[in-house]
CSV table of C-alpha atoms in Angstrom, one decimal:
chain,number,residue,atom,x,y,z
A,18,MET,CA,-120.8,64.9,190.4
A,19,VAL,CA,-121.1,67.8,192.8
A,20,PHE,CA,-122.7,68.0,196.2
A,21,SER,CA,-125.0,70.9,195.1
A,22,SER,CA,-126.7,68.9,192.4
A,23,VAL,CA,-130.2,67.3,192.2
A,24,ILE,CA,-128.8,63.9,191.5
A,25,PHE,CA,-126.5,63.9,194.6
A,26,LEU,CA,-128.9,65.5,197.0
A,27,PHE,CA,-132.1,63.6,196.1
A,28,ILE,CA,-130.8,60.3,194.8
A,29,LEU,CA,-127.2,59.3,195.7
A,30,LEU,CA,-127.0,60.8,199.2
A,31,PRO,CA,-130.3,59.2,200.5
A,32,ILE,CA,-129.3,55.8,198.9
A,33,THR,CA,-125.8,56.1,200.5
A,34,LEU,CA,-127.2,56.9,203.9
A,35,LEU,CA,-129.8,54.2,203.8
A,36,GLY,CA,-127.5,51.5,202.6
A,37,TYR,CA,-124.7,52.5,205.0
A,38,PHE,CA,-126.8,52.4,208.2
A,39,ILE,CA,-128.6,49.2,207.2
A,40,LEU,CA,-125.3,47.4,206.3
A,41,ASN,CA,-123.6,48.9,209.3
A,42,LYS,CA,-126.2,47.2,211.5
A,43,ILE,CA,-125.2,43.8,210.0
A,44,SER,CA,-121.5,44.4,210.2
A,45,ARG,CA,-119.3,47.5,210.5
A,46,GLY,CA,-117.1,46.1,207.8
A,47,CYS,CA,-120.1,46.0,205.4
A,48,GLY,CA,-120.6,49.8,206.0
A,49,ASN,CA,-117.0,50.5,204.9
A,50,TYR,CA,-117.4,48.4,201.8
A,51,TRP,CA,-120.6,50.2,200.9
A,52,LEU,CA,-118.8,53.6,201.3
A,53,LEU,CA,-116.0,52.4,199.1
A,54,LEU,CA,-118.4,51.3,196.4
A,55,ILE,CA,-120.2,54.6,196.6
A,56,SER,CA,-117.0,56.6,196.5
A,57,LEU,CA,-115.8,54.8,193.4
A,58,LEU,CA,-119.2,55.5,191.8
A,59,PHE,CA,-119.0,59.1,192.8
A,60,PHE,CA,-115.5,59.5,191.3
A,61,SER,CA,-116.4,57.8,188.0
A,62,TRP,CA,-119.8,59.4,187.6
A,63,SER,CA,-118.6,61.9,185.0
A,64,GLN,CA,-115.3,60.2,184.1
A,65,PRO,CA,-115.7,56.4,184.0
A,66,ASN,CA,-112.7,56.0,181.7
A,67,TYR,CA,-110.5,57.5,184.5
A,68,LEU,CA,-111.5,55.0,187.2
A,69,TRP,CA,-108.3,53.1,186.6
A,70,ILE,CA,-106.3,56.2,187.7
A,71,ILE,CA,-107.5,56.2,191.2
A,72,LEU,CA,-107.3,52.4,191.4
A,73,ALA,CA,-103.7,52.6,190.3
A,74,ASN,CA,-103.1,55.3,192.9
A,75,ILE,CA,-104.5,52.9,195.6
A,76,VAL,CA,-102.2,50.0,194.4
A,77,ILE,CA,-99.1,52.2,194.3
A,78,ASN,CA,-99.6,53.6,197.8
A,79,TYR,CA,-100.8,50.3,199.3
A,80,ILE,CA,-97.8,48.3,198.0
A,81,GLY,CA,-95.4,51.2,198.6
A,82,ALA,CA,-96.4,51.4,202.3
A,83,LEU,CA,-96.1,47.6,202.7
A,84,LEU,CA,-92.6,47.7,201.3
A,85,VAL,CA,-91.5,50.7,203.3
A,86,ASP,CA,-92.8,48.9,206.5
A,87,LYS,CA,-91.3,45.4,205.7
A,88,LEU,CA,-87.9,46.3,204.2
A,89,LYS,CA,-85.0,47.2,206.3
A,90,LYS,CA,-82.3,48.2,203.9
A,91,GLY,CA,-84.3,49.2,200.9
A,92,ARG,CA,-87.1,51.1,202.7
A,93,THR,CA,-85.8,54.5,201.6
A,94,LEU,CA,-85.6,53.4,198.0
A,95,ALA,CA,-89.2,52.0,198.2
A,96,LEU,CA,-90.4,55.4,199.5
A,97,ILE,CA,-88.6,57.2,196.7
A,98,ILE,CA,-90.1,54.9,194.1
A,99,SER,CA,-93.6,55.3,195.5
A,100,ILE,CA,-93.4,59.1,195.6
A,101,ALA,CA,-91.9,59.1,192.1
A,102,MET,CA,-94.8,57.0,190.7
A,103,ASN,CA,-97.3,59.3,192.4
A,104,LEU,CA,-95.7,62.4,191.0
A,105,LEU,CA,-95.1,61.0,187.5
A,106,MET,CA,-98.8,60.2,187.2
A,107,LEU,CA,-99.7,63.6,188.5
A,108,PHE,CA,-97.2,65.2,186.1
A,109,TYR,CA,-98.5,63.4,183.1
A,110,PHE,CA,-102.2,64.2,183.6
A,111,LYS,CA,-101.8,67.7,184.9
A,112,TYR,CA,-98.5,69.2,183.6
A,113,PHE,CA,-97.4,67.3,180.5
A,114,ASP,CA,-99.3,69.5,178.0
A,115,PHE,CA,-98.1,72.6,179.9
A,116,ALA,CA,-94.5,71.4,179.7
A,117,ILE,CA,-94.9,70.8,175.9
A,118,ASP,CA,-96.5,74.2,175.4
A,119,THR,CA,-93.7,75.9,177.5
A,120,TYR,CA,-91.0,74.1,175.5
A,121,ASN,CA,-92.7,75.2,172.2
A,122,ASN,CA,-92.8,78.8,173.3
A,123,ILE,CA,-89.2,78.9,174.5
A,124,PHE,CA,-87.6,77.1,171.6
A,125,ASN,CA,-90.1,78.1,168.9
A,126,LYS,CA,-91.1,74.5,168.3
A,127,THR,CA,-94.5,73.2,167.1
A,128,HIS,CA,-94.9,69.9,169.0
A,129,SER,CA,-98.5,69.0,169.2
A,130,LEU,CA,-100.3,68.9,172.6
A,131,ARG,CA,-101.9,65.7,173.8
A,132,ASN,CA,-105.0,67.5,175.0
A,133,ILE,CA,-105.1,65.4,178.2
A,134,VAL,CA,-108.3,65.7,180.2
A,135,LEU,CA,-107.5,66.4,183.9
A,136,PRO,CA,-108.9,63.7,186.2
A,137,ILE,CA,-111.1,65.5,188.8
A,138,GLY,CA,-109.4,65.8,192.2
A,139,ILE,CA,-106.1,64.2,191.2
A,140,SER,CA,-104.0,66.7,193.2
A,141,PHE,CA,-106.0,65.9,196.3
A,142,PHE,CA,-105.9,62.1,196.3
A,143,THR,CA,-102.3,62.1,195.1
A,144,PHE,CA,-101.2,64.1,198.1
A,145,GLN,CA,-103.3,61.9,200.4
A,146,GLY,CA,-101.7,58.8,199.1
A,147,MET,CA,-98.2,60.1,199.4
A,148,SER,CA,-98.7,61.3,202.9
A,149,TYR,CA,-99.8,57.8,204.0
A,150,VAL,CA,-96.6,56.2,202.6
A,151,ILE,CA,-94.4,58.9,204.1
A,152,ASP,CA,-96.1,58.6,207.5
A,153,VAL,CA,-95.6,54.8,207.4
A,154,TYR,CA,-91.9,55.5,206.6
A,155,ARG,CA,-91.6,57.9,209.5
A,156,LYS,CA,-93.4,55.3,211.7
A,157,ASP,CA,-96.0,57.9,212.6
A,158,VAL,CA,-98.7,55.4,211.7
A,159,GLU,CA,-98.9,51.6,211.4
A,160,VAL,CA,-99.1,50.1,207.9
A,161,GLN,CA,-102.6,49.1,206.9
A,162,LYS,CA,-102.5,45.5,205.5
A,163,ASN,CA,-106.1,45.5,204.3
A,164,PRO,CA,-106.2,47.0,200.8
A,165,PHE,CA,-109.8,47.9,201.0
A,166,LYS,CA,-109.2,50.1,204.0
A,167,VAL,CA,-106.4,51.9,202.2
A,168,ALA,CA,-108.8,52.3,199.2
A,169,LEU,CA,-111.5,53.7,201.5
A,170,TYR,CA,-109.0,56.3,202.9
A,171,ILE,CA,-107.9,57.5,199.5
A,172,THR,CA,-111.4,57.5,197.8
A,173,LEU,CA,-113.7,58.5,200.6
A,174,PHE,CA,-116.2,60.5,198.6
A,175,PRO,CA,-116.9,63.5,201.0
A,176,GLN,CA,-113.3,64.8,200.6
A,177,LEU,CA,-112.2,63.0,197.4
A,178,ILE,CA,-112.7,65.7,194.8
A,179,ALA,CA,-111.7,68.9,196.6
A,180,GLY,CA,-110.5,68.1,200.0
A,181,PRO,CA,-109.8,68.9,202.7
A,182,ILE,CA,-106.6,66.8,202.4
A,183,VAL,CA,-107.0,64.2,205.1
A,184,ARG,CA,-104.1,62.5,206.8
A,185,TYR,CA,-104.3,58.7,207.3
A,186,LYS,CA,-103.3,59.1,211.0
A,187,SER,CA,-106.3,61.4,211.6
A,188,VAL,CA,-108.8,58.8,210.4
A,189,ALA,CA,-107.0,55.4,210.9
A,190,ARG,CA,-108.9,54.6,214.1
A,191,GLU,CA,-112.2,55.6,212.6
A,192,ILE,CA,-111.7,53.4,209.5
A,193,GLU,CA,-111.2,50.5,211.9
A,194,ASP,CA,-114.0,51.2,214.3
A,195,ARG,CA,-116.4,54.1,214.7
A,196,ASN,CA,-119.9,54.9,215.9
A,197,THR,CA,-122.2,57.5,214.4
A,198,SER,CA,-124.3,58.9,217.2
A,199,LEU,CA,-127.5,60.9,216.7
A,200,LEU,CA,-125.5,64.0,217.9
A,201,ASP,CA,-122.8,63.4,215.3
A,202,PHE,CA,-125.4,62.9,212.5
A,203,SER,CA,-127.4,66.0,213.3
A,204,ALA,CA,-124.2,68.1,213.7
A,205,GLY,CA,-122.9,66.8,210.4
A,206,LEU,CA,-126.3,67.5,208.7
A,207,GLU,CA,-126.3,71.0,210.1
A,208,ARG,CA,-122.7,71.6,208.8
A,209,PHE,CA,-123.6,70.2,205.4
A,210,ILE,CA,-126.6,72.6,205.1
A,211,ILE,CA,-124.4,75.6,206.1
A,212,GLY,CA,-121.9,74.7,203.4
A,213,LEU,CA,-124.6,74.1,200.8
A,214,SER,CA,-126.1,77.6,201.5
A,215,LYS,CA,-122.6,79.2,201.3
A,216,LYS,CA,-122.3,77.6,197.8
A,217,THR,CA,-125.8,78.2,196.4
A,218,LEU,CA,-126.7,81.5,197.9
A,219,ILE,CA,-123.4,83.4,198.1
A,220,ALA,CA,-120.7,81.8,195.9
A,221,ASN,CA,-123.0,81.2,192.9
A,222,THR,CA,-124.5,84.7,193.1
A,223,MET,CA,-121.0,86.2,193.2
A,224,ALA,CA,-119.9,83.8,190.4
A,225,GLU,CA,-122.7,85.1,188.1
A,226,LEU,CA,-121.5,88.7,188.7
A,227,ALA,CA,-117.8,87.9,188.3
A,228,ASP,CA,-118.1,85.6,185.3
A,229,GLN,CA,-120.5,88.0,183.4
A,230,ALA,CA,-118.2,90.9,183.8
A,231,TRP,CA,-114.9,89.0,183.5
A,232,ASN,CA,-115.8,87.4,180.2
A,233,SER,CA,-117.6,90.2,178.5
A,234,THR,CA,-115.3,92.8,177.1
A,235,GLY,CA,-111.7,91.7,177.1
A,236,TYR,CA,-110.8,93.2,180.5
A,237,ASP,CA,-111.4,96.8,179.4
A,238,HIS,CA,-113.5,97.8,182.3
A,239,LEU,CA,-113.9,101.1,184.2
A,240,ALA,CA,-112.0,101.0,187.5
A,241,GLY,CA,-115.2,100.7,189.6
A,242,VAL,CA,-116.4,97.7,187.6
A,243,ALA,CA,-113.0,96.0,187.9
A,244,TRP,CA,-112.9,96.5,191.7
A,245,ILE,CA,-116.4,95.2,192.2
A,246,VAL,CA,-115.7,92.2,190.0
A,247,SER,CA,-112.4,91.4,191.9
A,248,ILE,CA,-114.3,91.7,195.2
A,249,ALA,CA,-117.0,89.4,193.9
A,250,TYR,CA,-114.5,86.8,192.9
A,251,THR,CA,-112.7,87.1,196.3
A,252,LEU,CA,-116.0,86.3,198.0
A,253,GLN,CA,-116.9,83.6,195.4
A,254,ILE,CA,-113.7,81.6,195.9
A,255,TYR,CA,-113.9,81.8,199.7
A,256,PHE,CA,-117.6,80.7,200.0
A,257,ASP,CA,-117.2,78.2,197.2
A,258,PHE,CA,-114.2,76.4,198.7
A,259,SER,CA,-115.1,76.8,202.4
A,260,GLY,CA,-118.7,75.8,201.5
A,261,TYR,CA,-117.4,72.6,199.9
A,262,SER,CA,-115.1,72.0,203.0
A,263,ASP,CA,-118.1,72.5,205.3
A,264,MET,CA,-120.1,70.0,203.2
A,265,ALA,CA,-117.2,67.5,203.2
A,266,ILE,CA,-116.7,67.8,207.0
A,267,GLY,CA,-120.5,67.5,207.5
A,268,LEU,CA,-120.8,64.4,205.3
A,269,GLY,CA,-117.8,62.8,207.0
A,270,ARG,CA,-119.4,63.3,210.4
A,271,MET,CA,-122.7,61.9,209.3
A,272,PHE,CA,-120.7,58.6,208.6
A,273,GLY,CA,-118.7,58.8,211.8
A,274,PHE,CA,-115.5,60.5,210.5
A,275,HIS,CA,-114.1,63.7,212.0
A,276,PHE,CA,-112.1,65.7,209.5
A,277,ASP,CA,-109.9,68.6,210.5
A,278,GLU,CA,-111.1,72.2,209.8
A,279,ASN,CA,-109.9,73.7,206.5
A,280,PHE,CA,-110.8,77.4,206.9
A,281,ASP,CA,-110.8,79.8,209.8
A,282,LEU,CA,-112.0,83.2,208.6
A,283,PRO,CA,-109.0,83.9,206.4
A,284,TYR,CA,-110.2,87.4,205.4
A,285,ILE,CA,-109.8,88.8,209.0
A,286,SER,CA,-106.0,88.2,208.8
A,287,GLU,CA,-103.6,90.9,209.6
A,288,SER,CA,-100.8,89.5,207.4
A,289,ILE,CA,-100.3,87.1,204.5
A,290,THR,CA,-98.5,84.8,206.9
A,291,GLU,CA,-101.7,84.7,209.0
A,292,PHE,CA,-103.9,84.4,205.9
A,293,TRP,CA,-102.1,81.1,205.0
A,294,ARG,CA,-102.6,79.8,208.5
A,295,ARG,CA,-106.3,80.3,208.0
A,296,TRP,CA,-106.8,79.5,204.3
A,297,HIS,CA,-106.8,75.9,202.9
A,298,ILE,CA,-105.3,74.7,206.2
A,299,SER,CA,-104.9,71.1,205.1
A,300,LEU,CA,-102.8,72.1,202.1
A,301,SER,CA,-100.7,74.6,204.1
A,302,SER,CA,-100.0,72.0,206.8
A,303,TRP,CA,-99.2,69.4,204.2
A,304,PHE,CA,-96.5,71.5,202.6
A,305,ARG,CA,-95.2,72.4,206.1
A,306,ASP,CA,-94.9,68.8,207.2
A,307,TYR,CA,-93.8,67.1,204.0
A,308,VAL,CA,-91.8,69.9,202.3
A,309,TYR,CA,-90.9,72.8,204.5
A,310,ILE,CA,-89.7,70.9,207.6
A,311,PRO,CA,-87.8,68.3,205.6
A,312,LEU,CA,-86.0,71.0,203.7
A,313,GLY,CA,-84.8,72.5,207.0
A,314,GLY,CA,-87.8,74.5,208.2
A,315,ASN,CA,-86.8,77.3,210.5
A,316,ARG,CA,-83.4,75.8,211.2
A,317,LYS,CA,-81.6,76.6,208.0
A,318,ARG,CA,-82.2,78.3,204.6
A,319,VAL,CA,-85.5,79.6,205.9
A,320,TYR,CA,-86.1,82.1,203.0
A,321,LEU,CA,-85.2,79.5,200.4
A,322,ASN,CA,-87.5,76.9,202.0
A,323,LEU,CA,-90.4,79.3,202.1
A,324,ALA,CA,-89.8,80.3,198.5
A,325,ILE,CA,-89.8,76.7,197.4
A,326,VAL,CA,-93.0,76.0,199.3
A,327,PHE,CA,-94.9,78.8,197.7
A,328,LEU,CA,-93.6,78.1,194.2
A,329,LEU,CA,-94.9,74.6,194.7
A,330,THR,CA,-98.2,75.9,196.0
A,331,GLY,CA,-98.6,77.8,192.8
A,332,VAL,CA,-97.7,74.8,190.7
A,333,TRP,CA,-100.0,72.6,192.7
A,334,HIS,CA,-103.0,74.8,191.8
A,335,GLY,CA,-102.6,74.6,188.1
A,336,ALA,CA,-100.5,74.0,185.0
A,337,SER,CA,-100.3,77.7,183.9
A,338,TRP,CA,-97.9,80.5,184.5
A,339,HIS,CA,-100.5,82.7,186.1
A,340,PHE,CA,-100.9,80.1,188.9
A,341,ILE,CA,-97.2,80.0,189.4
A,342,LEU,CA,-97.1,83.8,189.5
A,343,TRP,CA,-99.9,83.7,192.1
A,344,GLY,CA,-97.7,81.4,194.2
A,345,VAL,CA,-94.7,83.7,193.8
A,346,TRP,CA,-96.9,86.7,194.6
A,347,ASN,CA,-97.9,85.2,197.9
A,348,GLY,CA,-94.4,83.9,198.6
A,349,PHE,CA,-92.9,87.3,198.1
A,350,PHE,CA,-95.1,88.8,200.8
A,351,ILE,CA,-94.5,85.9,203.1
A,352,LEU,CA,-90.7,86.4,202.7
A,353,LEU,CA,-91.1,90.2,203.2
A,354,GLU,CA,-93.1,89.7,206.4
A,355,ARG,CA,-90.6,87.2,207.7
A,356,PHE,CA,-87.7,89.6,207.1
A,357,ILE,CA,-89.6,92.5,208.8
A,358,ARG,CA,-90.4,90.2,211.8
A,359,SER,CA,-86.8,89.1,212.1
A,360,LYS,CA,-85.8,92.8,212.3
A,361,LYS,CA,-88.4,93.6,214.9
A,362,ASP,CA,-87.4,90.6,217.0
A,363,LYS,CA,-84.0,92.3,217.5
A,364,GLU,CA,-85.7,95.5,218.7
A,365,LYS,CA,-88.3,96.3,221.3
A,366,SER,CA,-91.6,95.4,219.8
A,367,ALA,CA,-94.0,98.3,219.8
A,368,SER,CA,-97.6,97.9,220.8
A,369,VAL,CA,-100.1,97.4,218.0
A,370,THR,CA,-102.6,100.3,217.9
A,371,PRO,CA,-106.1,99.9,216.6
A,372,LEU,CA,-105.2,102.0,213.6
A,373,LYS,CA,-102.2,99.9,212.8
A,374,ARG,CA,-104.4,96.7,213.0
A,375,ILE,CA,-106.9,98.3,210.5
A,376,LEU,CA,-104.0,99.2,208.2
A,377,MET,CA,-102.6,95.6,208.4
A,378,LYS,CA,-106.0,94.2,207.6
A,379,VAL,CA,-106.4,96.5,204.6
A,380,TYR,CA,-102.9,95.6,203.4
A,381,THR,CA,-103.7,91.9,203.7
A,382,LEU,CA,-107.0,92.2,201.8
A,383,LEU,CA,-105.4,94.2,199.0
A,384,VAL,CA,-102.6,91.6,198.5
A,385,VAL,CA,-105.1,88.8,198.6
A,386,ASN,CA,-107.5,90.5,196.2
A,387,PHE,CA,-104.8,91.2,193.6
A,388,GLY,CA,-103.6,87.6,194.1
A,389,TRP,CA,-107.1,86.3,193.3
A,390,VAL,CA,-107.1,88.4,190.1
A,391,LEU,CA,-103.9,86.4,189.1
A,392,PHE,CA,-105.7,83.2,190.1
A,393,ARG,CA,-109.0,83.9,188.2
A,394,ALA,CA,-107.5,85.1,184.9
A,395,ASN,CA,-107.0,82.7,182.0
A,396,ASN,CA,-103.4,83.7,181.7
A,397,THR,CA,-100.9,86.2,183.0
A,398,LYS,CA,-101.5,88.8,180.3
A,399,GLU,CA,-105.2,88.9,181.1
A,400,ALA,CA,-104.5,89.2,184.8
A,401,LEU,CA,-102.1,92.2,184.3
A,402,SER,CA,-104.6,93.8,182.0
A,403,PHE,CA,-107.4,93.5,184.6
A,404,ILE,CA,-105.2,94.9,187.3
A,405,ARG,CA,-104.4,97.8,185.0
A,406,CYS,CA,-108.2,98.5,184.7
A,407,MET,CA,-108.4,98.5,188.5
A,408,PHE,CA,-106.2,101.5,188.4
A,409,GLY,CA,-108.0,103.3,185.6
A,410,GLY,CA,-105.8,102.1,182.8
A,411,ALA,CA,-108.5,100.7,180.5
A,412,ASN,CA,-108.6,101.6,176.9
A,413,LYS,CA,-111.3,104.3,176.8
A,414,ASP,CA,-112.2,103.4,173.2
A,415,LEU,CA,-112.8,99.8,174.1
A,416,VAL,CA,-114.1,100.2,177.7
A,417,GLY,CA,-116.9,97.8,178.7
A,418,PHE,CA,-120.3,98.4,180.2
A,419,LYS,CA,-120.7,100.6,183.3
A,420,LEU,CA,-121.1,99.2,186.8
A,421,PHE,CA,-124.9,98.9,186.8
A,422,TRP,CA,-125.0,96.7,183.7
A,423,TYR,CA,-123.6,94.0,186.0
A,424,VAL,CA,-124.8,94.9,189.5
A,425,ASP,CA,-128.4,94.9,190.7
A,426,ARG,CA,-129.9,95.2,194.2
A,427,PHE,CA,-129.8,91.4,194.8
A,428,ASN,CA,-126.0,91.3,193.9
A,429,ILE,CA,-125.3,94.2,196.2
A,430,LEU,CA,-127.3,92.5,199.0
A,431,ILE,CA,-125.5,89.2,198.6
A,432,MET,CA,-122.1,90.9,198.5
A,433,ILE,CA,-122.9,92.7,201.8
A,434,VAL,CA,-124.0,89.4,203.3
A,435,GLY,CA,-120.9,87.7,202.0
A,436,ILE,CA,-118.6,90.4,203.5
A,437,PHE,CA,-120.5,90.2,206.8
A,438,PHE,CA,-120.1,86.4,207.1
A,439,ALA,CA,-116.5,86.5,206.0
A,440,SER,CA,-115.8,88.7,209.0
A,441,SER,CA,-115.6,87.8,212.7
A,442,ILE,CA,-118.8,89.7,213.5
A,443,PRO,CA,-121.2,86.7,213.3
A,444,ARG,CA,-119.0,84.7,215.6
A,445,ARG,CA,-119.0,87.5,218.2
A,446,ILE,CA,-122.7,87.9,217.9
A,447,GLY,CA,-123.2,84.2,218.3
A,448,LYS,CA,-121.1,84.2,221.5
A,449,LEU,CA,-123.1,87.2,222.9
A,450,ILE,CA,-126.4,85.6,222.1
A,451,LYS,CA,-125.4,82.3,223.8
A,452,SER,CA,-124.3,84.2,226.9
A,453,LYS,CA,-127.6,86.3,227.1
A,454,VAL,CA,-130.3,84.0,225.8
A,455,ASN,CA,-131.7,80.7,227.2
A,456,GLU,CA,-130.0,77.7,225.5
A,457,ASN,CA,-133.3,76.1,224.4
A,458,VAL,CA,-134.3,79.4,222.7
A,459,VAL,CA,-131.0,79.6,221.0
A,460,ASP,CA,-131.4,76.0,219.7
A,461,VAL,CA,-134.9,76.7,218.3
A,462,ILE,CA,-133.7,79.8,216.5
A,463,LYS,CA,-130.7,77.9,215.1
A,464,TYR,CA,-132.8,75.1,213.7
A,465,VAL,CA,-135.3,77.5,212.2
A,466,VAL,CA,-132.5,79.3,210.4
A,467,ILE,CA,-130.9,76.0,209.3
A,468,LEU,CA,-134.3,74.8,207.9
A,469,LEU,CA,-134.8,78.1,206.1
A,470,LEU,CA,-131.3,78.0,204.6
A,471,CYS,CA,-131.9,74.4,203.4
A,472,TYR,CA,-135.3,75.4,201.8
A,473,ILE,CA,-133.9,78.4,200.0
A,474,SER,CA,-130.8,76.4,198.8
A,475,MET,CA,-133.0,73.6,197.5
A,476,ILE,CA,-135.0,76.1,195.5
A,477,ARG,CA,-131.9,77.6,194.0
A,478,ILE,CA,-130.6,74.1,193.1
A,479,ILE,CA,-133.9,72.9,191.6
A,480,ALA,CA,-134.0,76.1,189.5
A,481,GLY,CA,-130.7,75.1,188.0
A,482,THR,CA,-128.6,77.9,189.4
A,483,TYR,CA,-125.6,75.9,190.5
A,484,ASN,CA,-122.1,75.7,188.9
A,485,PRO,CA,-119.1,73.4,189.5
A,486,PHE,CA,-116.8,74.1,192.4
A,487,ILE,CA,-113.7,76.1,191.6
A,488,TYR,CA,-111.3,73.6,193.2
A,489,PHE,CA,-112.6,70.7,191.2
A,490,GLN,CA,-110.0,71.6,188.5
A,491,PHE,CA,-107.2,70.8,190.9
């Protein structure tokens, strides 16, 4: 089930809210049990046969954390076993067929694939469960002895399917005791509508353009078409994923939870290093805290540690070589920037001119854009063929339709809107308006805009123009 669906918006969400606030009046514990029940229903809606997987994940991490907390001599072994069980389950469902296929290709074998269906969101809830056990081992959090509260943490439906990856220590207090004020609820609803409009109005429109062109003629496009398609996908994946994160954060706040931010205008970055501080922040910080720093961080083997992190980042995103290549692509530029920075630190740092800032932004956007081509393609060969088309290398005898077979005025308008809202300009305009205009007038304008966005988004959803979120596959 997705947030931008009729069933969720008009049936499940109202029932969930109504049931939660009624039961929460009776007992705050009842509200938690209700959210747990809804979360399990949400997960199993389209995959009821896989409900046992998330229940097994809960059991593994609940027992693992108890053993890590209770044992003195064998606590490290308990941690290793818990992590191993998490990773084995993730490997089987996500990477086992990939491993068989890779083995067949390398050794020219014909072992049949299992055709395993990937459980939705398995990478997200696996990482959440592991982080809880690791934090208990590190004594960063107290062990939770109530299994239902651990289950609620792992399965909480706003962030279950596509993040953000929530740490137990950030919500432990709120699982135990929280209040949802009218201000929290209204702020959460506002954030949810903003995320919904990102998804339905921008991401879906860019998806229609990107998918139509990407799948039509075997990647033999004119250079102009290839560039427009790549930009459309660059906008699609940002507004799709950040829109989901906005909706998750908004829903969480409506129930009294305060999740950390997951995006901070990544396309205004002036380096790939900065981009990864702004993009999918919960994943970047997870790898920093649980992989990079334990490997040595900045203290030793810095380049090797960074290379491992970005190789794992690629692997985390999908069981295919083009995802791994995407991780390596990003990692290469991270290492290059780190090397250049280390050289500059030994010299006098020159002031950064406006022109240099512009060039740095252009460089970053180009690297990110080519990276998204690797990410979007079905395999590495298709990605390289598409990049070849971007530089005019298409086969002229097989070249696909011209640009205006794909792009109309509405696509162009939404692309311009997407570029505008992916920049820092709206944020600056907002600050200027707040400093110049009466606060009550600003609030009226804001709520009118929110209601308008909600109305248009609902029309798009009812018309059946939504598509699944990109990050559901991870």
